[in-house]
Amino acid sequence: MSPSPTLSATEVTSERLVLRKVHRADREDLIELMTDPEVQAYLGGPRPRSEVEQHFDTSIANSTPRPGNFVIADNTTNRLVGTLMLARRSADRPGHVNKDGEELELGYVLRRSAWGAGFAYEAAAVVLRAAADELPDQPVLIVTQTANERSLKLAARLGFRPVSTFEEFAAEQTLCTASLSKFRV
């Protein structure tokens, strides 16, 4: 069975943002993102700086970008404000709406300095519109810790609705879904 397609665009732009592949210049901002205790509070906690540095230096900067994985950057400064992915949720993980799994899953994380500016909404909306223009209609998932009220509010603002909860990573997760076609312009 061939894998289901994901968004093929390697760059997507909005009014204030460019979603693009990672650059070497993103190193310090990505390290900050992955090691910030507040940013990582609902993502398993901060990772040790040395581990993030090693991961960046050995794989991220030298790898071929995976479809649907983006750095969210300010389009005037090109400075990283966060990351976003639109990828297939592995069938072996909990949290699905299709019996076979592999639905599109949207995930995002922003630097603390970018919180509250509407960047996550803007980035998610532009990527979902691009995907809706390219891919057939299908469910899209957002999975977040139930305790992450900000993420749940963003999911609702984007038009996702909660459908279930389940346990993963030693915490209750909320599964939200929306139809990809709702993002067609």
mmCIF file of N, CA and C in Angstrom, residues 16-90:
data_model
loop_
_atom_site.group_PDB
_atom_site.id
_atom_site.type_symbol
_atom_site.label_atom_id
_atom_site.label_comp_id
_atom_site.label_asym_id
_atom_site.label_seq_id
_atom_site.Cartn_x
_atom_site.Cartn_y
_atom_site.Cartn_z
ATOM 1 N N ARG A 16 2.009 37.917 7.035
ATOM 2 C CA ARG A 16 3.149 38.245 7.895
ATOM 3 C C ARG A 16 4.212 37.171 7.980
ATOM 4 N N LEU A 17 3.926 35.985 7.421
ATOM 5 C CA LEU A 17 4.789 34.829 7.660
ATOM 6 C C LEU A 17 5.229 34.151 6.377
ATOM 7 N N VAL A 18 6.348 33.459 6.472
ATOM 8 C CA VAL A 18 6.763 32.514 5.444
ATOM 9 C C VAL A 18 6.996 31.192 6.159
ATOM 10 N N LEU A 19 6.377 30.149 5.648
ATOM 11 C CA LEU A 19 6.603 28.801 6.168
ATOM 12 C C LEU A 19 7.559 28.145 5.197
ATOM 13 N N ARG A 20 8.713 27.736 5.691
ATOM 14 C CA ARG A 20 9.813 27.303 4.831
ATOM 15 C C ARG A 20 10.597 26.186 5.507
ATOM 16 N N LYS A 21 11.603 25.679 4.787
ATOM 17 C CA LYS A 21 12.479 24.653 5.367
ATOM 18 C C LYS A 21 13.423 25.307 6.376
ATOM 19 N N VAL A 22 14.002 24.475 7.208
ATOM 20 C CA VAL A 22 14.934 24.958 8.226
ATOM 21 C C VAL A 22 16.243 25.402 7.569
ATOM 22 N N HIS A 23 16.808 26.472 8.088
ATOM 23 C CA HIS A 23 18.109 26.991 7.643
ATOM 24 C C HIS A 23 19.096 26.891 8.803
ATOM 25 N N ARG A 24 20.379 26.856 8.481
ATOM 26 C CA ARG A 24 21.406 26.845 9.535
ATOM 27 C C ARG A 24 21.244 28.039 10.475
ATOM 28 N N ALA A 25 20.817 29.174 9.935
ATOM 29 C CA ALA A 25 20.643 30.383 10.753
ATOM 30 C C ALA A 25 19.542 30.221 11.799
ATOM 31 N N ASP A 26 18.722 29.191 11.691
ATOM 32 C CA ASP A 26 17.641 28.943 12.651
ATOM 33 C C ASP A 26 18.133 28.225 13.908
ATOM 34 N N ARG A 27 19.379 27.827 13.926
ATOM 35 C CA ARG A 27 19.901 26.960 14.993
ATOM 36 C C ARG A 27 19.569 27.476 16.393
ATOM 37 N N GLU A 28 19.971 28.691 16.727
ATOM 38 C CA GLU A 28 19.773 29.198 18.097
ATOM 39 C C GLU A 28 18.290 29.335 18.435
ATOM 40 N N ASP A 29 17.493 29.768 17.482
ATOM 41 C CA ASP A 29 16.058 29.910 17.748
ATOM 42 C C ASP A 29 15.388 28.553 17.953
ATOM 43 N N LEU A 30 15.801 27.540 17.191
ATOM 44 C CA LEU A 30 15.250 26.193 17.389
ATOM 45 C C LEU A 30 15.692 25.610 18.728
ATOM 46 N N ILE A 31 16.937 25.863 19.099
ATOM 47 C CA ILE A 31 17.416 25.392 20.397
ATOM 48 C C ILE A 31 16.596 26.041 21.511
ATOM 49 N N GLU A 32 16.359 27.338 21.391
ATOM 50 C CA GLU A 32 15.527 28.033 22.382
ATOM 51 C C GLU A 32 14.129 27.412 22.448
ATOM 52 N N LEU A 33 13.550 27.147 21.297
ATOM 53 C CA LEU A 33 12.201 26.569 21.222
ATOM 54 C C LEU A 33 12.134 25.216 21.921
ATOM 55 N N MET A 34 13.129 24.380 21.700
ATOM 56 C CA MET A 34 13.120 23.015 22.231
ATOM 57 C C MET A 34 13.544 22.927 23.702
ATOM 58 N N THR A 35 14.210 23.963 24.211
ATOM 59 C CA THR A 35 14.702 23.912 25.586
ATOM 60 C C THR A 35 13.929 24.821 26.537
ATOM 61 N N ASP A 36 12.975 25.584 26.042
ATOM 62 C CA ASP A 36 12.201 26.503 26.878
ATOM 63 C C ASP A 36 11.157 25.724 27.673
ATOM 64 N N PRO A 37 11.227 25.737 28.996
ATOM 65 C CA PRO A 37 10.286 24.966 29.808
ATOM 66 C C PRO A 37 8.821 25.352 29.596
ATOM 67 N N GLU A 38 8.528 26.634 29.398
ATOM 68 C CA GLU A 38 7.133 27.049 29.185
ATOM 69 C C GLU A 38 6.621 26.599 27.816
ATOM 70 N N VAL A 39 7.451 26.723 26.796
ATOM 71 C CA VAL A 39 7.052 26.311 25.445
ATOM 72 C C VAL A 39 6.825 24.798 25.406
ATOM 73 N N GLN A 40 7.660 24.061 26.102
ATOM 74 C CA GLN A 40 7.605 22.605 26.056
ATOM 75 C C GLN A 40 6.732 21.991 27.153
ATOM 76 N N ALA A 41 6.022 22.805 27.915
ATOM 77 C CA ALA A 41 5.250 22.327 29.064
ATOM 78 C C ALA A 41 4.266 21.213 28.698
ATOM 79 N N TYR A 42 3.629 21.296 27.549
ATOM 80 C CA TYR A 42 2.632 20.289 27.135
ATOM 81 C C TYR A 42 3.180 19.343 26.079
ATOM 82 N N LEU A 43 4.499 19.379 25.897
ATOM 83 C CA LEU A 43 5.140 18.552 24.865
ATOM 84 C C LEU A 43 6.205 17.647 25.465
ATOM 85 N N GLY A 44 6.024 17.271 26.693
ATOM 86 C CA GLY A 44 6.963 16.361 27.338
ATOM 87 C C GLY A 44 8.087 17.042 28.090
ATOM 88 N N GLY A 45 8.075 18.357 28.144
ATOM 89 C CA GLY A 45 9.099 19.092 28.868
ATOM 90 C C GLY A 45 10.280 19.450 27.985
ATOM 91 N N PRO A 46 11.109 20.361 28.483
ATOM 92 C CA PRO A 46 12.254 20.806 27.683
ATOM 93 C C PRO A 46 13.277 19.689 27.516
ATOM 94 N N ARG A 47 13.967 19.717 26.388
ATOM 95 C CA ARG A 47 15.050 18.765 26.143
ATOM 96 C C ARG A 47 16.366 19.414 26.547
ATOM 97 N N PRO A 48 17.348 18.637 26.941
ATOM 98 C CA PRO A 48 18.653 19.206 27.290
ATOM 99 C C PRO A 48 19.282 19.912 26.080
ATOM 100 N N ARG A 49 19.879 21.067 26.337
ATOM 101 C CA ARG A 49 20.468 21.866 25.263
ATOM 102 C C ARG A 49 21.469 21.053 24.437
ATOM 103 N N SER A 50 22.325 20.285 25.096
ATOM 104 C CA SER A 50 23.339 19.518 24.366
ATOM 105 C C SER A 50 22.690 18.520 23.403
ATOM 106 N N GLU A 51 21.587 17.903 23.825
ATOM 107 C CA GLU A 51 20.870 16.957 22.961
ATOM 108 C C GLU A 51 20.273 17.666 21.745
ATOM 109 N N VAL A 52 19.690 18.843 21.956
ATOM 110 C CA VAL A 52 19.093 19.601 20.850
ATOM 111 C C VAL A 52 20.185 20.079 19.894
ATOM 112 N N GLU A 53 21.293 20.558 20.433
ATOM 113 C CA GLU A 53 22.409 20.998 19.582
ATOM 114 C C GLU A 53 22.920 19.857 18.721
ATOM 115 N N GLN A 54 23.115 18.707 19.341
ATOM 116 C CA GLN A 54 23.625 17.554 18.601
ATOM 117 C C GLN A 54 22.628 17.130 17.514
ATOM 118 N N HIS A 55 21.352 17.091 17.859
ATOM 119 C CA HIS A 55 20.325 16.709 16.879
ATOM 120 C C HIS A 55 20.327 17.678 15.695
ATOM 121 N N PHE A 56 20.390 18.969 15.982
ATOM 122 C CA PHE A 56 20.417 19.961 14.914
ATOM 123 C C PHE A 56 21.659 19.787 14.047
ATOM 124 N N ASP A 57 22.800 19.701 14.686
ATOM 125 C CA ASP A 57 24.067 19.650 13.954
ATOM 126 C C ASP A 57 24.228 18.383 13.126
ATOM 127 N N THR A 58 23.679 17.273 13.568
ATOM 128 C CA THR A 58 23.865 16.023 12.836
ATOM 129 C C THR A 58 22.738 15.686 11.871
ATOM 130 N N SER A 59 21.565 16.248 12.084
ATOM 131 C CA SER A 59 20.472 15.810 11.210
ATOM 132 C C SER A 59 19.644 16.933 10.611
ATOM 133 N N ILE A 60 19.155 17.834 11.416
ATOM 134 C CA ILE A 60 18.192 18.810 10.906
ATOM 135 C C ILE A 60 18.780 19.669 9.795
ATOM 136 N N ALA A 61 19.920 20.275 10.029
ATOM 137 C CA ALA A 61 20.486 21.209 9.054
ATOM 138 C C ALA A 61 20.953 20.517 7.787
ATOM 139 N N ASN A 62 21.207 19.207 7.844
ATOM 140 C CA ASN A 62 21.736 18.502 6.684
ATOM 141 C C ASN A 62 20.716 17.589 6.015
ATOM 142 N N SER A 63 19.504 17.593 6.496
ATOM 143 C CA SER A 63 18.514 16.660 5.965
ATOM 144 C C SER A 63 17.679 17.281 4.860
ATOM 145 N N THR A 64 17.078 16.412 4.087
ATOM 146 C CA THR A 64 16.110 16.841 3.093
ATOM 147 C C THR A 64 14.814 17.122 3.829
ATOM 148 N N PRO A 65 14.204 18.279 3.593
ATOM 149 C CA PRO A 65 12.980 18.596 4.316
ATOM 150 C C PRO A 65 11.882 17.563 4.047
ATOM 151 N N ARG A 66 11.176 17.172 5.095
ATOM 152 C CA ARG A 66 10.063 16.257 4.935
ATOM 153 C C ARG A 66 8.841 17.064 4.540
ATOM 154 N N PRO A 67 8.042 16.552 3.609
ATOM 155 C CA PRO A 67 6.833 17.283 3.214
ATOM 156 C C PRO A 67 5.968 17.595 4.427
ATOM 157 N N GLY A 68 5.487 18.824 4.487
ATOM 158 C CA GLY A 68 4.596 19.228 5.556
ATOM 159 C C GLY A 68 5.278 19.729 6.813
ATOM 160 N N ASN A 69 6.611 19.706 6.864
ATOM 161 C CA ASN A 69 7.338 20.223 8.031
ATOM 162 C C ASN A 69 7.910 21.590 7.685
ATOM 163 N N PHE A 70 7.561 22.573 8.493
ATOM 164 C CA PHE A 70 7.938 23.951 8.197
ATOM 165 C C PHE A 70 8.491 24.662 9.418
ATOM 166 N N VAL A 71 9.395 25.589 9.163
ATOM 167 C CA VAL A 71 9.748 26.632 10.107
ATOM 168 C C VAL A 71 8.766 27.760 9.821
ATOM 169 N N ILE A 72 8.214 28.343 10.865
ATOM 170 C CA ILE A 72 7.376 29.540 10.716
ATOM 171 C C ILE A 72 8.306 30.719 10.951
ATOM 172 N N ALA A 73 8.457 31.566 9.936
ATOM 173 C CA ALA A 73 9.370 32.705 10.057
ATOM 174 C C ALA A 73 8.646 34.006 9.730
ATOM 175 N N ASP A 74 9.068 35.053 10.378
ATOM 176 C CA ASP A 74 8.573 36.400 10.076
ATOM 177 C C ASP A 74 8.999 36.722 8.649
ATOM 178 N N ASN A 75 8.066 37.177 7.801
ATOM 179 C CA ASN A 75 8.439 37.359 6.397
ATOM 180 C C ASN A 75 9.236 38.636 6.127
ATOM 181 N N THR A 76 9.399 39.513 7.108
ATOM 182 C CA THR A 76 10.265 40.674 6.891
ATOM 183 C C THR A 76 11.676 40.427 7.409
ATOM 184 N N THR A 77 11.809 39.707 8.533
ATOM 185 C CA THR A 77 13.136 39.457 9.103
ATOM 186 C C THR A 77 13.662 38.058 8.801
ATOM 187 N N ASN A 78 12.774 37.151 8.391
ATOM 188 C CA ASN A 78 13.069 35.733 8.156
ATOM 189 C C ASN A 78 13.479 35.028 9.450
ATOM 190 N N ARG A 79 13.192 35.614 10.588
ATOM 191 C CA ARG A 79 13.533 35.028 11.888
ATOM 192 C C ARG A 79 12.466 34.023 12.304
ATOM 193 N N LEU A 80 12.908 32.900 12.815
ATOM 194 C CA LEU A 80 12.035 31.829 13.248
ATOM 195 C C LEU A 80 11.152 32.285 14.410
ATOM 196 N N VAL A 81 9.842 32.046 14.255
ATOM 197 C CA VAL A 81 8.917 32.286 15.364
ATOM 198 C C VAL A 81 8.346 30.972 15.888
ATOM 199 N N GLY A 82 8.490 29.891 15.106
ATOM 200 C CA GLY A 82 7.994 28.597 15.544
ATOM 201 C C GLY A 82 8.145 27.548 14.466
ATOM 202 N N THR A 83 7.477 26.428 14.679
ATOM 203 C CA THR A 83 7.462 25.350 13.695
ATOM 204 C C THR A 83 6.032 24.867 13.515
ATOM 205 N N LEU A 84 5.773 24.249 12.379
ATOM 206 C CA LEU A 84 4.459 23.702 12.076
ATOM 207 C C LEU A 84 4.656 22.449 11.248
ATOM 208 N N MET A 85 3.826 21.451 11.509
ATOM 209 C CA MET A 85 3.856 20.257 10.676
ATOM 210 C C MET A 85 2.427 19.867 10.315
ATOM 211 N N LEU A 86 2.281 19.395 9.106
ATOM 212 C CA LEU A 86 1.045 18.793 8.619
ATOM 213 C C LEU A 86 1.473 17.471 8.010
ATOM 214 N N ALA A 87 1.335 16.417 8.788
ATOM 215 C CA ALA A 87 1.847 15.101 8.397
ATOM 216 C C ALA A 87 0.818 14.037 8.753
ATOM 217 N N ARG A 88 1.096 12.815 8.371
ATOM 218 C CA ARG A 88 0.199 11.692 8.668
ATOM 219 C C ARG A 88 0.430 11.202 10.098
ATOM 220 N N ARG A 89 -0.645 11.060 10.856
ATOM 221 C CA ARG A 89 -0.549 10.503 12.214
ATOM 222 C C ARG A 89 -0.433 8.996 12.084
ATOM 223 N N SER A 90 0.629 8.461 12.609
ATOM 224 C CA SER A 90 0.912 7.038 12.497
ATOM 225 C C SER A 90 -0.246 6.204 13.036
#
